[in-house]
Amino acid sequence: MSEIFRRELRRLMPYGLGGPLLVLAAGALMEGTQGLTAGWLVSFVLVPCLLGVATVAPDTGAGATAFLARLPLDPRRTFAVKLAAALVWLLPTMLLASLLLTDETAGSALTWRVELRETPVALLCFGAGVLGSVIADKVMPAVLMAPLVGLGALVGALAPPVVVLRVPAPEIAPVLMLGLGGALVAIAFVAFTRGDRHRSSSRPAVIAGGGVAAALALSFAGTSAAHAWSVDAAVPGLVVGAEACPASRDGKTLVVPISGERWTGLEQRVVVIDRATRSTWVVPVRDAEKPELAPDGRSLLVRSSRGAGGWLVSLETRGVRRVSNRSLDGVGLPDAIWRGDGLALLRRLATRIETLEIDGASAQGASIAVSQDFHDLGVVPGTSRVLGWDPAGIVAIDLPRTGSSERPGGRASVSAWPSGFRCVAASLSPSGRFLIARDASGFLLADLAGGPPVSFQAKPDARVPGDRLAASFAPGEDRIALPLEGGGVGIFDRATGRACCSLVKVSAGKVRVSETAVWSPDGRLAAIPASRSVVSVETGEVRARDLDVAAFVDSDTVIRAGEPLAFASLRDGTVLSRPLGGR
Amino acid sequence: MSDTLEKPAKTAPQGERPDMKSPPGEKRVMEAIGLGCRFGRRWVVRGLDLAVPEGSVTALLGRNGVGKSTTIQMLLGLLPASEGTVSVLGLDPRRRRAEMFSRLGYVSERRELLEERTVSGLARIVAAVHGERFDRDGFEALRARYKLESGSRCSTLSKGQRARLLLSLALMAKPEVLVLDEPTSGLDVVVRDDFLEAIASFVAEEGRAVLLSTHLIEDVARICDRAVIMREGAAALSGEIESLRASVSRYVVRLTGVLPESGPLGLPRGVVVVERDPRAITVVAQGAPEHFEAALEAALPVEGIERRPATLKETFTCLTEPCTQPGPGSEARA
């Protein structure tokens, strides 16, 4: 065997010596980053790949593989000797590269630094070269095939974890490359020993193709299993997110977004809490955010944080239906219109309002033209009516189920703003009865049921952007939290427009549209997340709490952002324990 | 050795296959039963039964493309058989190929070498692989006799030199069986003589055997004592050369009329025309003479028929004539 090994060493000498020479040439002829890049490519991509190709293909093309197959040699040993000789010649190139391709910022250029992180790249390229060499019976086809095999296998193996598990590619790529490199060499080993490489035959290619397919299938199966496992296993480690938790009108159902960094990346889930039974259910979808409960509390719309639609969840049957956003451009899901018989999604464009009916399996759209100066929309719960506002007044639009209107139409004026009021932002109350609007100098509340408008003696915080006013109505809609000038949140009586308590100071620019205040279900307490304070509406007392309030379960119990939801069992249903008092 | 002809069934099921047991006293170093190989849906070889007895030089005969090289590759485990069983020196060549090649020498049709090596360098590798079994002195003697320069690179060797080098390497490893695939094709007369002489010397020693694939009848006549004749991917006949020859007769048919220069003659199946002129034709056929003479008289205006023993070449021509019926080369039936 030593004679064969010596022969292999001698045969591969041009490749083995050429590698270091190319690295030196790259360093000498190119400067700075270019030299480093070229040297890196030569050392860890080109030379390993070529040495891999040189293991079998040149011998096969010249008939040497056939000659060796007719000697009393075990083909497994023959292949092992070829691999060993190639690896022996690979070492000088990699060691030289480790010496020369040192990051200049790390210190001396001659610092001894074995580039362990480059080993997976070199191994993958070597494996791809070896496999290409076994598949093709001539050198040039093998050289062309090697990158295809390597890249194809890498993309095939990388796609499932990156796409499905959302594992960051830079983190998993080295592990995958290492595994793939080994797998490709192993597949080449089988294809060589079982594939009759000593004669012209498609057998090695068939074996290699099957092997790569099996490896990718294994990778896919592993990813799927890890995905299935991580969907459940990741939940106990997640914590309540610092955002408002929607509650049903009857207060029985509370929806809590939870999130956290796990080994699979950022995990975002939604927990549905039945306050009557204190049972919880984790909606079995990932990347879930911004949950929205239907007014009747029977359905839940969960948006995808990955910009690809969302899910419609039935809280009665616990069925989850994907809501595609393909027909509506843009990121995430737009506003939802809950109707008694289903859900419509609404999106406002510059001069149009588009709706998409999510009704059973089919989705039908409608489009209505609106004027250029049209501001935002508010959906009147339980109807197909949306309210819009512009500087002149408030209009109502009844959305058709299908069809489109090119001319501004289908609109009826509800009321005009009082003289001198130039609306720049507004927000509709949850019931759809009140519209709170602001201009540059103040707030105005319009009662859409016909009552007189109410002015508020406070100046708005003009730094809060958007067409939608950062206002938060208490559950009974008798009080409103509004962001004010100078950095603060005020609680106001809806009927009189007077302040209920002293101004709660917040850091400038902290108030967000969705989180001006979080109200307790009975409306007695309002938490101001931006100030980490809780306000008693009845007494006007402001208590500083060193926490981000996520939601009130009731006036005595708060779900605190950043705290974990502990679950007794993932299989038999989940029980919220710590924030609800030790259960 | 058996004097009777073994006529293997071409595609007969296992249960109907002729008895392939070796006659008493005959030891077979190589045996294949029901051997078949197909590429895709096309059968190249099918239902081949073959035996190489110890001490024999067996010729594997057949026209070009009939599957001789494929058969040899299957026999040596270099190509997986699609069906059938093979035994070489009592070993399964597919599973114990390395062990088999330590006792078997093979000179392939393509004559592959390690091109970058010199003659002596190649011999060193082969000697290292075979170990003490390889006769280095014997190789040097043979190399000198065949006029092979020790320092010549294999890539510079001529076709004849490559054949002689391969034969030298194979012989000096002291094999029990030598398999030669078209070893003399393309060689000049002197080299061919050397080659055949070496084969004859090899088999003269006890316990050795040679399987020689060729389409050169002269080679067969000189050194072979048995033959397996392949026709359309299967063994049409196998047995001793003289028995095969005796089974074929040559008929010179003188005619009362004049035959057209071309066109079908309506001869019975199995009759092969070897010469044709307006007043007489010469045909060869295997089988009972009375049957063919009657058939010829029925088909042609016969004045007289003269029967003689066929030459080996005529025997080969007759026995390798393709069948008119569908054979193994047609679509796969399994």
Coordinates of N, CA and C in Angstrom, one line a residue, chain A residues 287 302-311 322-326 330-333 345:
Chain A
D287 N -43.9 33.4 14.8 CA -43.8 34.8 14.2 C -45.1 35.5 14.3
V302 N -54.2 37.0 13.9 CA -52.8 37.2 14.4 C -52.0 37.5 13.1
R303 N -51.2 38.6 13.2 CA -50.4 39.0 12.1 C -49.0 38.3 12.2
S304 N -48.5 38.2 11.0 CA -47.2 37.6 10.9 C -46.1 38.6 11.0
S305 N -45.1 38.4 11.8 CA -44.0 39.4 11.9 C -43.1 39.3 10.8
R306 N -43.3 38.3 9.9 CA -42.4 38.1 8.8 C -43.0 38.7 7.5
G307 N -44.0 39.5 7.6 CA -44.6 40.2 6.5 C -45.2 39.3 5.4
A308 N -45.8 38.3 5.9 CA -46.5 37.4 4.9 C -47.8 37.0 5.4
G309 N -48.7 38.0 5.6 CA -50.1 37.7 6.0 C -50.2 37.4 7.5
G310 N -51.0 36.4 7.8 CA -51.3 36.1 9.2 C -52.1 34.9 9.3
W311 N -52.8 34.8 10.4 CA -53.6 33.6 10.7 C -55.0 34.0 11.3
R322 N -54.7 30.0 7.6 CA -53.7 30.9 7.1 C -54.4 32.0 6.3
V323 N -54.1 33.2 6.5 CA -54.6 34.3 5.7 C -53.5 34.9 4.9
S324 N -53.7 34.7 3.6 CA -52.6 35.1 2.7 C -52.7 36.6 2.4
N325 N -51.5 37.1 2.3 CA -51.5 38.6 2.0 C -51.1 38.8 0.5
R326 N -51.1 37.7 -0.3 CA -50.6 37.8 -1.6 C -51.3 38.8 -2.5
G330 N -47.5 44.8 0.3 CA -47.1 45.4 1.5 C -46.8 44.4 2.6
V331 N -46.4 44.9 3.7 CA -45.9 44.1 4.8 C -47.0 43.9 5.8
G332 N -47.2 42.7 6.3 CA -48.1 42.4 7.4 C -49.6 42.5 6.9
L333 N -50.5 42.5 7.8 CA -51.9 42.6 7.5 C -52.4 44.0 7.7
L345 N -60.2 42.3 5.1 CA -59.0 43.0 5.4 C -59.0 44.3 4.5

